Tab-separated table of C-alpha atoms in Angstrom:
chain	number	residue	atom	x	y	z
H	1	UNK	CA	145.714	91.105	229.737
H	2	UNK	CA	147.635	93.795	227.933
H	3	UNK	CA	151.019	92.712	228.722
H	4	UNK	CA	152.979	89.827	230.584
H	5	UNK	CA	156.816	90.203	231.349
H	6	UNK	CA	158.161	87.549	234.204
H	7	UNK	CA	161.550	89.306	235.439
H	8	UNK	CA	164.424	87.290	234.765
H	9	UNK	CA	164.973	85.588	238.300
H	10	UNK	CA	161.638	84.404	237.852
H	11	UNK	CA	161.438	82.921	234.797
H	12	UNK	CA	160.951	79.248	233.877
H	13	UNK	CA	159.086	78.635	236.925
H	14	UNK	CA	155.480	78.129	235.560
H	15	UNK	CA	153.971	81.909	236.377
H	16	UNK	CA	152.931	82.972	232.486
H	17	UNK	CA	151.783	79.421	232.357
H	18	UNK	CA	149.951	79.323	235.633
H	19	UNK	CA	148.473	82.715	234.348
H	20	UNK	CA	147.347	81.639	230.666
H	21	UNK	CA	145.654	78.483	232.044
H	22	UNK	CA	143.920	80.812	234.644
H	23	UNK	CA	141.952	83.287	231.933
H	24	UNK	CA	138.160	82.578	231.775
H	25	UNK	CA	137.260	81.237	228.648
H	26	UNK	CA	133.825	81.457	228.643
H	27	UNK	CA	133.273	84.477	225.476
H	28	UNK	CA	137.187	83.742	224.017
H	29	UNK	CA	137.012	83.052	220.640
H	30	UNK	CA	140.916	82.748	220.777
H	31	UNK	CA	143.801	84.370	222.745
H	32	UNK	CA	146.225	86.323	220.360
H	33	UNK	CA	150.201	86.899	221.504
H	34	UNK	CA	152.748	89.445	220.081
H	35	UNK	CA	156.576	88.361	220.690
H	36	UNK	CA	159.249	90.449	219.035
H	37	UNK	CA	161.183	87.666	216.340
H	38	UNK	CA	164.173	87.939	218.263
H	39	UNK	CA	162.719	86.614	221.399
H	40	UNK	CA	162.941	82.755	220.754
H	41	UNK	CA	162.268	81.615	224.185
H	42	UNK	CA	158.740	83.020	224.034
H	43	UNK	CA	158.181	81.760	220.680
H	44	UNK	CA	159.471	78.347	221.766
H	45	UNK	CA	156.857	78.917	225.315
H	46	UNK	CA	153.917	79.952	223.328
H	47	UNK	CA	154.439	77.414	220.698
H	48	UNK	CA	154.382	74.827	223.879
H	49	UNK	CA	151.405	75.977	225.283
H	50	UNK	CA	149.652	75.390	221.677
H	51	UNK	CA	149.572	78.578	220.056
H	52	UNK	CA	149.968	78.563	216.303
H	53	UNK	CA	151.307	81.504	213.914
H	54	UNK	CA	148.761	83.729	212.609
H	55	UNK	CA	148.910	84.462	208.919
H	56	UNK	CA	147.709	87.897	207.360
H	57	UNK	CA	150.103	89.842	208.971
H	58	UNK	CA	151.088	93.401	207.495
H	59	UNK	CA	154.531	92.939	205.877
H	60	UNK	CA	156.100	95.928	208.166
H	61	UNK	CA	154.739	94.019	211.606
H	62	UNK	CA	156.108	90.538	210.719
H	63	UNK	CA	159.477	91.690	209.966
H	64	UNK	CA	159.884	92.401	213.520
H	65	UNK	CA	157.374	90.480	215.545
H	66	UNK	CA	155.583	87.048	215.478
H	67	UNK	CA	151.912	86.935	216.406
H	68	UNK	CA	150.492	83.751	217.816
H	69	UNK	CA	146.966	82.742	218.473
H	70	UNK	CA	145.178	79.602	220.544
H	71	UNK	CA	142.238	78.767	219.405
H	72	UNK	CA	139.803	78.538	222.424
């Protein structure tokens, strides 16, 4: 997947979840998310679902957006 966005009237009612839980995992070494910093719900979702923050980020990047990984 390149990109998820859940319109508004159909947020918070399981879809991103129902579609992370869905991806084969069979040759994942680990499934990577980019969330701009001012988005806090999707930080808080990801950070629900188990991913952690990824460190080695270029300064420029991570003074705008968060990147989160899940081990798989």
């Amino acid at each position: 997947m390149e990109d998820v966005v859940i319109n508004f009237p159909h947020r918070r009612k399981g879809t991103c979840s129902f579609l992370l839980r869905g991806i084969p995992k069979d040759h994942l070494k680990a499934i990577v998310a980019d969330t701009p910093l001012i988005n806090k719900q999707a930080i808080a979702f990801y950070q629900k679902m188990g991913f952690v923050k990824a460190l080695g980020l270029s300064g420029e990047f991570s003074k705008t957006w968060n990147r989160m990984s899940k081990p798989e």
